[in-house]
Structures are given as C-alpha cells and as structure tokens.
mmCIF file of C-alpha atoms in Angstrom:
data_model
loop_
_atom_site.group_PDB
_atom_site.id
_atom_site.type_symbol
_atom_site.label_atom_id
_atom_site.label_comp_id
_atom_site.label_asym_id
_atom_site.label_seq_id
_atom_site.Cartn_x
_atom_site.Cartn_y
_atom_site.Cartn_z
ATOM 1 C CA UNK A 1 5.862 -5.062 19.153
ATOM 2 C CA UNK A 2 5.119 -1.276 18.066
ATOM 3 C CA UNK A 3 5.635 -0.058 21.675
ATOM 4 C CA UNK A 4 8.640 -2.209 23.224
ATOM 5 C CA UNK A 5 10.788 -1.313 19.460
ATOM 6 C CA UNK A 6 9.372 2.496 19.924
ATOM 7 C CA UNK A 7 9.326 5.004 17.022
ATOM 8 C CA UNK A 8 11.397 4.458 14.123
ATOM 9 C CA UNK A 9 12.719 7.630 12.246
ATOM 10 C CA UNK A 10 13.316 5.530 8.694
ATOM 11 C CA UNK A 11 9.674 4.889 8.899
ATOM 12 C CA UNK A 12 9.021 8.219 8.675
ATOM 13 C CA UNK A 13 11.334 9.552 6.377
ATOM 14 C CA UNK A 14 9.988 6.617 3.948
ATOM 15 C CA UNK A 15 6.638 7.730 4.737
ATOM 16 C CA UNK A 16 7.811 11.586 3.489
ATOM 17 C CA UNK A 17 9.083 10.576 0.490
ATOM 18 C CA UNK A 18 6.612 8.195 -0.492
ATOM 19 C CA UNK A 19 4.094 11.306 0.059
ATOM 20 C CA UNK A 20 5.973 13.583 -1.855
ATOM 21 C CA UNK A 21 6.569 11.703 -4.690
ATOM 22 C CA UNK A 22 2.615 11.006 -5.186
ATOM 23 C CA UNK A 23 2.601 14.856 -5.070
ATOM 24 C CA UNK A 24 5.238 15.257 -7.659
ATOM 25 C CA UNK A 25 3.718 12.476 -9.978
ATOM 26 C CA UNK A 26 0.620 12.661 -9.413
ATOM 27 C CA UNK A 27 -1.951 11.845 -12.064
ATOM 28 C CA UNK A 28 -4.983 13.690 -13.395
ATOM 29 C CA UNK A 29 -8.051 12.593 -11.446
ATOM 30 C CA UNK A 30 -11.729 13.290 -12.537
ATOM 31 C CA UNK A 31 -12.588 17.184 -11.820
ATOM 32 C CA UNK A 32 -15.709 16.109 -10.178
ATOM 33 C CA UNK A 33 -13.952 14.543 -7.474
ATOM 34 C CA UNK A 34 -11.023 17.150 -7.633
ATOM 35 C CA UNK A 35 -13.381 19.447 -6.388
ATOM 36 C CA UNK A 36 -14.917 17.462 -3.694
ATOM 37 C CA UNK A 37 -11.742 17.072 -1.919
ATOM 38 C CA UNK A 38 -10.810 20.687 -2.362
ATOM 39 C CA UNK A 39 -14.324 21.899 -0.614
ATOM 40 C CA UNK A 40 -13.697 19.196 1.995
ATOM 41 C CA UNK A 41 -9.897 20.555 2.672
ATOM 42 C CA UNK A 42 -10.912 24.004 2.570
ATOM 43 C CA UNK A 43 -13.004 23.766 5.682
ATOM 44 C CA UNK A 44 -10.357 22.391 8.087
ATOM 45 C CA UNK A 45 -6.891 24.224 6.511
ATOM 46 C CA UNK A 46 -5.524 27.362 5.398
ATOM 47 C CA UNK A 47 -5.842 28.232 2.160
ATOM 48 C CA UNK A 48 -2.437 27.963 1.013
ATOM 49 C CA UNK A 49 -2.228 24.469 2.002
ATOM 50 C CA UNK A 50 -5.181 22.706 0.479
ATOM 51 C CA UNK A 51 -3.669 21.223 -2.601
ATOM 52 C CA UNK A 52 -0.607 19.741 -0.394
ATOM 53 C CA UNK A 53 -1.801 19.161 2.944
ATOM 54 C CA UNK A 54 -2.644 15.791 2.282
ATOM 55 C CA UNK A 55 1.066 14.810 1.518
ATOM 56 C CA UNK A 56 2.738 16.945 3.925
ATOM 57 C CA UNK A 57 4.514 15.367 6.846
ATOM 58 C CA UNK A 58 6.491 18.221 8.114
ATOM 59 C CA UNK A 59 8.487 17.085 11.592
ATOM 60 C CA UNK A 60 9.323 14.133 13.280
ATOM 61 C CA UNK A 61 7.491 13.647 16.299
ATOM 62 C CA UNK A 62 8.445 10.053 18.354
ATOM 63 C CA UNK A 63 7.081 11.026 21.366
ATOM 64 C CA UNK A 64 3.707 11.954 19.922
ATOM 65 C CA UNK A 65 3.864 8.491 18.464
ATOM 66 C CA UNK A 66 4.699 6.720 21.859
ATOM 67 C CA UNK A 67 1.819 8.743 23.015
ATOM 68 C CA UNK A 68 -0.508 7.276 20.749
ATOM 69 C CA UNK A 69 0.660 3.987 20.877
ATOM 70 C CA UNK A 70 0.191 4.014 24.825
ATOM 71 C CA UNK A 71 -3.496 4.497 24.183
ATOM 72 C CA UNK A 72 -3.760 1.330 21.837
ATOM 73 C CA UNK A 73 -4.720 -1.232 24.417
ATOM 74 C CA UNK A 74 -7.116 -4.422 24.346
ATOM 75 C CA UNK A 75 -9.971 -2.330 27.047
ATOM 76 C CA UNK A 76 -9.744 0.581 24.626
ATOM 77 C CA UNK A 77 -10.265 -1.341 21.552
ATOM 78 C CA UNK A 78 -13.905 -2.354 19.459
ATOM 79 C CA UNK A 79 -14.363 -5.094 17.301
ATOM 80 C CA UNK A 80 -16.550 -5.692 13.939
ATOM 81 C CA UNK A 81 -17.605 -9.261 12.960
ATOM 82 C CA UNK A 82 -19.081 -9.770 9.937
ATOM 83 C CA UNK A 83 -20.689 -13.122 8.695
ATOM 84 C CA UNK A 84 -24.524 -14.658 8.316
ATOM 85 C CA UNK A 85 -24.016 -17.098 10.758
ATOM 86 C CA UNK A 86 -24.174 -14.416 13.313
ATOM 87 C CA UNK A 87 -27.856 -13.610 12.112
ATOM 88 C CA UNK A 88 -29.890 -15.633 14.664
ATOM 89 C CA UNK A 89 -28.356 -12.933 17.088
ATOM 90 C CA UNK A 90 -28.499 -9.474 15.919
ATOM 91 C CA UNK A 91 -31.339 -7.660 17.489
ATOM 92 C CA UNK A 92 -31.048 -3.971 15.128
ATOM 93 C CA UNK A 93 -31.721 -3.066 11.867
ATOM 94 C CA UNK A 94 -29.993 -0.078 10.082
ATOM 95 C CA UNK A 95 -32.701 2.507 9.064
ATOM 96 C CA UNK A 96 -31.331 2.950 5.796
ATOM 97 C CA UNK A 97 -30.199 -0.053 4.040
ATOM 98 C CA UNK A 98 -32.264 -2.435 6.441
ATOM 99 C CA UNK A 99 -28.871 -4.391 7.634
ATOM 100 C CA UNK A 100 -29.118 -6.455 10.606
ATOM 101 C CA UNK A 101 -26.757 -5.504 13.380
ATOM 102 C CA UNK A 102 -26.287 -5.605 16.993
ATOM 103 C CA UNK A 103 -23.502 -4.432 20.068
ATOM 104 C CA UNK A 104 -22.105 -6.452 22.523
ATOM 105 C CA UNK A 105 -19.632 -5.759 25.062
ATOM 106 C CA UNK A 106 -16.699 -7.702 25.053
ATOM 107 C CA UNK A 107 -16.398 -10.186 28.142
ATOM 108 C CA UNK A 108 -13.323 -8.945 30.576
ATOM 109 C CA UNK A 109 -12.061 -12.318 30.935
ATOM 110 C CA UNK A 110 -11.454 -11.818 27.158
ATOM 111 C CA UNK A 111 -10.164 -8.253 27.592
ATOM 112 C CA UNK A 112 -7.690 -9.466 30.567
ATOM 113 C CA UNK A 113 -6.254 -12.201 28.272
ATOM 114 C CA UNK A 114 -5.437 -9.523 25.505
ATOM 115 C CA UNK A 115 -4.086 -7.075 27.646
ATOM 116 C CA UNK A 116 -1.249 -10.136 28.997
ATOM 117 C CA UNK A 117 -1.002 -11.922 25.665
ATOM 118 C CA UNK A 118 2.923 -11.799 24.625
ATOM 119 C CA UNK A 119 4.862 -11.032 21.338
ATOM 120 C CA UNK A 120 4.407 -12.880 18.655
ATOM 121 C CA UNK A 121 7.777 -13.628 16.950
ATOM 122 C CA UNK A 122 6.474 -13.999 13.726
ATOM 123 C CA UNK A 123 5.710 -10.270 13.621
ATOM 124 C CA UNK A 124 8.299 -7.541 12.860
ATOM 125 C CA UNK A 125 8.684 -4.475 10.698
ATOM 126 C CA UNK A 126 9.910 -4.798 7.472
ATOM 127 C CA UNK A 127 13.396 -3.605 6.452
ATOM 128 C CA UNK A 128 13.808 -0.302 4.718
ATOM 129 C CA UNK A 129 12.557 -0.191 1.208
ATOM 130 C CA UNK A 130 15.762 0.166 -0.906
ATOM 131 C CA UNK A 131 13.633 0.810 -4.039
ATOM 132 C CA UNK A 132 11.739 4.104 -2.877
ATOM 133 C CA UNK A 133 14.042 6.919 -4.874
ATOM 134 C CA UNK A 134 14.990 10.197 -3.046
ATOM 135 C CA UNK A 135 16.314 11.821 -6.498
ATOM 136 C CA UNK A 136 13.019 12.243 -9.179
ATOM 137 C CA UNK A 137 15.223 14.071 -11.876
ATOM 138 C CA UNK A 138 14.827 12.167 -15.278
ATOM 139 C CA UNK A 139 18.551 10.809 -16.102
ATOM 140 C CA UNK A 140 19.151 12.235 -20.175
ATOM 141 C CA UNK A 141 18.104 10.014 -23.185
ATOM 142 C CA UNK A 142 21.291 8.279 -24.855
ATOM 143 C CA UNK A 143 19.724 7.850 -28.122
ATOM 144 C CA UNK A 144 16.347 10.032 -29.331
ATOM 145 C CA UNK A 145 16.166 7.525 -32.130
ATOM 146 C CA UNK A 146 15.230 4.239 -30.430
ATOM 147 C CA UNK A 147 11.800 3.251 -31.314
ATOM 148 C CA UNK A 148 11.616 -0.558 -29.880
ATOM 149 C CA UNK A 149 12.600 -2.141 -26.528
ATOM 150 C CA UNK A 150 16.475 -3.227 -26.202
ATOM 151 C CA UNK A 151 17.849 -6.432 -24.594
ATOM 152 C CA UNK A 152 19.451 -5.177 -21.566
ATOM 153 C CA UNK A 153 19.668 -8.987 -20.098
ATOM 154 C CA UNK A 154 19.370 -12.452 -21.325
ATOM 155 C CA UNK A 155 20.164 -15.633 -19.574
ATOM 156 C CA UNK A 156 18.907 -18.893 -18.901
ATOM 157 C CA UNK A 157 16.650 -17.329 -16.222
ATOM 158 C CA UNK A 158 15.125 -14.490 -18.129
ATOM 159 C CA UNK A 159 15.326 -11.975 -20.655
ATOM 160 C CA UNK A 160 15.003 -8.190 -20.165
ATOM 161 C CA UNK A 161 14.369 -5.601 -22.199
ATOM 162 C CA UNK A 162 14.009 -2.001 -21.561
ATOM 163 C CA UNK A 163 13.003 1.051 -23.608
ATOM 164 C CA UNK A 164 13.533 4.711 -21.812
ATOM 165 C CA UNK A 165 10.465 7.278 -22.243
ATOM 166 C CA UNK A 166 11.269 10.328 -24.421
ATOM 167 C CA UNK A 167 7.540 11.472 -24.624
ATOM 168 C CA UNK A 168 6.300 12.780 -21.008
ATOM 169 C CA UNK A 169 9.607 12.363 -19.214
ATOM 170 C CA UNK A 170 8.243 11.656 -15.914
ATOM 171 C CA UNK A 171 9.971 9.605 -13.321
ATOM 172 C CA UNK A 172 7.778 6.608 -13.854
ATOM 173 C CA UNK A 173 8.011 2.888 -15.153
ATOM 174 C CA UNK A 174 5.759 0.587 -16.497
ATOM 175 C CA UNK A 175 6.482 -3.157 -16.052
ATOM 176 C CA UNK A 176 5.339 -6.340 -17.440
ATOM 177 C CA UNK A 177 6.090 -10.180 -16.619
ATOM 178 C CA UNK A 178 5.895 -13.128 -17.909
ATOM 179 C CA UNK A 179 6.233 -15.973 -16.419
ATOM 180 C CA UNK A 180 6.353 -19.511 -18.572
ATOM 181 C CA UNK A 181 6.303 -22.880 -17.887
ATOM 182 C CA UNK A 182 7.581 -25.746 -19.401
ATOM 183 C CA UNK A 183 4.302 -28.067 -19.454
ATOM 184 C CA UNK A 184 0.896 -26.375 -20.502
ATOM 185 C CA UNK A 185 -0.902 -28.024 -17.668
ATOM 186 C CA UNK A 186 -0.842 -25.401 -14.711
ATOM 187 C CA UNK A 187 -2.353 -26.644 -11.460
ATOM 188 C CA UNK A 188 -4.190 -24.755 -8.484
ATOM 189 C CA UNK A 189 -1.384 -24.491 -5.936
ATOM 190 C CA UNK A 190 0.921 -23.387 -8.994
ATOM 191 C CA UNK A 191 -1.554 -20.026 -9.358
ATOM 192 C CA UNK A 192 -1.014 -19.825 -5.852
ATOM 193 C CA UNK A 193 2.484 -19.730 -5.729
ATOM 194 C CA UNK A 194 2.374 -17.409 -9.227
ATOM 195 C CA UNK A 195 -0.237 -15.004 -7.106
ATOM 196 C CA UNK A 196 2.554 -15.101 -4.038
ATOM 197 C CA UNK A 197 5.381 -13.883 -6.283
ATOM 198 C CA UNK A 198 3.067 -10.848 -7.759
ATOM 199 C CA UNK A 199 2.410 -10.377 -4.117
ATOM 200 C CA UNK A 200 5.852 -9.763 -3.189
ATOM 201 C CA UNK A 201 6.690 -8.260 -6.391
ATOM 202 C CA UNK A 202 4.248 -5.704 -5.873
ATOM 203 C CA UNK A 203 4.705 -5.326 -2.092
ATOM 204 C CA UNK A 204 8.517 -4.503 -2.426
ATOM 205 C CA UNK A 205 8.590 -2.445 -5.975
ATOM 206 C CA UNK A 206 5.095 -0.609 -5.540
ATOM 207 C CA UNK A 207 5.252 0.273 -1.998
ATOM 208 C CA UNK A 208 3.130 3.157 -1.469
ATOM 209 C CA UNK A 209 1.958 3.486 -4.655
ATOM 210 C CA UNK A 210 -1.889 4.219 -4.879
ATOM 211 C CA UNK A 211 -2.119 3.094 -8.644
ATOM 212 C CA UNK A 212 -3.876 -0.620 -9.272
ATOM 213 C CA UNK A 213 -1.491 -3.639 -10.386
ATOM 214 C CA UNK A 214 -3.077 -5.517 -13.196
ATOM 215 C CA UNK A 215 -2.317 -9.474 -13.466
ATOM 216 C CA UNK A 216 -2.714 -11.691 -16.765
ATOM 217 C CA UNK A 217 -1.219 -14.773 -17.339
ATOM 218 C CA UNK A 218 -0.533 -16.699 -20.189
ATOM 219 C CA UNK A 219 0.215 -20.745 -20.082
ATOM 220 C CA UNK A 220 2.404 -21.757 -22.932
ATOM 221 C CA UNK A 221 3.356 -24.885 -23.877
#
C-alpha cells in the first residue's frame, strides 16, 4: 500500500510538528534517566544537538523513503512467535534468563506467496489529523477571576464545561468524560463498545502524544 501510494509530504510535516511540540512541552522526567539519554546522545551527535536531536526532522526526503520501502520485502523480512504451545519445539535456551527459543527458516513456498499476495482494501492511511496545532501561543485570559469550570455547552447530548489555566500557561488540556447510562446494569459488549470510543477518542485527540490516558468509569443509575 506504502509503496504503490509513495511518500506523503503531510505525513511528514505532521510528524515535525508533533516532534516539536513534545520539545516545546515537554515535561520534567526523572534526572536519573535525563542523564542516561544525554551520555547515550553524546556518543553519536554533536554537542550542540544532544538535547534536540531526538525531535529534529530537518528535510523532506521522499526518495530516501521509496528507498527504504523498496527494501521491505517478504525474503528480507524475520518473524517472532511467541506462545507455550510452541515449547515441544524449541531446541535453545537463553544463557541468561533460561528462556526456551529456537530459529527456523521460513519455507519459500511461504516466502513466494508473500511476495505475490495483493492489497488489502481494508488498509489505508489515515486522513490528516485536523487537531495537531501549528500555533502553541497561549490565547489571553478573559477573566483572572474565574475560579470554577463554566458551561460552555448543554444539550440533550451532553454538557460541557471548560475552565482556562491561568497558573502555568502552557499550551496543554486536560480532559475528562463521562459517559452515563440510563439502566445501572452495564453488560460485557457495552465495555467493549465504551473501550472502542476511548480508543478513537484517544487515537484522533492524542495523536502523538507520549503521555498515558487514564480510564474510569462510573455506572449510574
């Protein structure tokens, strides 16, 4: 799909931006590891570059990406399964931990059918991310005085509120959802379908964002 659609330059520019705004906002992290990363950086790059190398992505190259993508064939490729019924045939042991392992080549009538499988239609890119902001600047605080969340929305759908941060003024949001149902009984393909929507919530608002999601939920009759 990768190679007959070639290089796409929106991917990259969302890939840019999503990089530099983890280096903008970026969080305090443990010194300990802070340091680890620095000593690891400083033996491959200049310098100047360690604390920003890792979200720099300075110029487009497609054809360096249709180079790579050329090499990404079925004969080229290795494959991990895990699982304990495989244990009657591993024939190594890792010297370490004492895991049970073993290589295999894969068969080449297996290779050959890879290498002539088709597209699958069900697989595409996904459209741009509309939500991934280009401008970080912190838009002014209307009124210093509000302490509590406002109702910014309120329907027979759902009801919003929203309170701006005055404290650290940093181009971030915390959200929260809650989603209620009518009867108190909540079955297993309803968590499902509740897990699907944080899914997608997540997927399209948190896009490249390395922080973790928390999930609670709350059944009220």
């Amino acid at each position: 799909m990768l190679k007959s659609e070639g290089p796409k330059q929106w991917v990259y520019n969302e890939l840019k931006q999503m990089l530099e705004i983890n280096f903008q906002c970026e969080e305090k992290s443990q010194p300990i590891s802070y340091v680890q990363h620095l000593v690891h950086t400083l033996l491959l790059y200049p310098i100047e570059d360690v604390l920003r190398v890792s979200y720099r992505m300075d110029e487009y190259k497609p054809e360096l990406t249709t180079e790579v993508l050329n090499e990404l064939n079925a004969d080229r490729m290795r494959v991990r399964v895990v699982g304990k019924k495989y244990e009657s045939i591993v024939d190594q042991t890792e010297r370490w931990y004492g895991t049970k392992y073993s290589f295999q080549d894969i068969p080449p009538e297996k290779t050959k059918l890879w290498l002539n499988i088709g597209l699958n239609e069900r697989l595409a890119l996904p459209p741009p991310n509309d939500f991934i902001p280009y401008n970080l600047n912190v838009k002014p605080i209307e009124d210093n005085n509000q302490i509590e969340p406002q109702i910014i929305r309120n329907n027979e759908f759902s009801r919003v509120w929203y309170l701006q941060d005055f404290e650290y003024r940093k181009p971030k949001a915390y959200y929260a959802f809650k989603l209620t149902k009518p009867s108190g009984v909540v079955f297993g393909n309803q968590i499902d379908s509740i897990e699907e929507i944080v899914r997608k919530l997540v997927g399209v608002v948190g896009e490249g964002e390395p922080t973790a999601h928390s999930r609670d939920y709350y059944i009220i009759e």
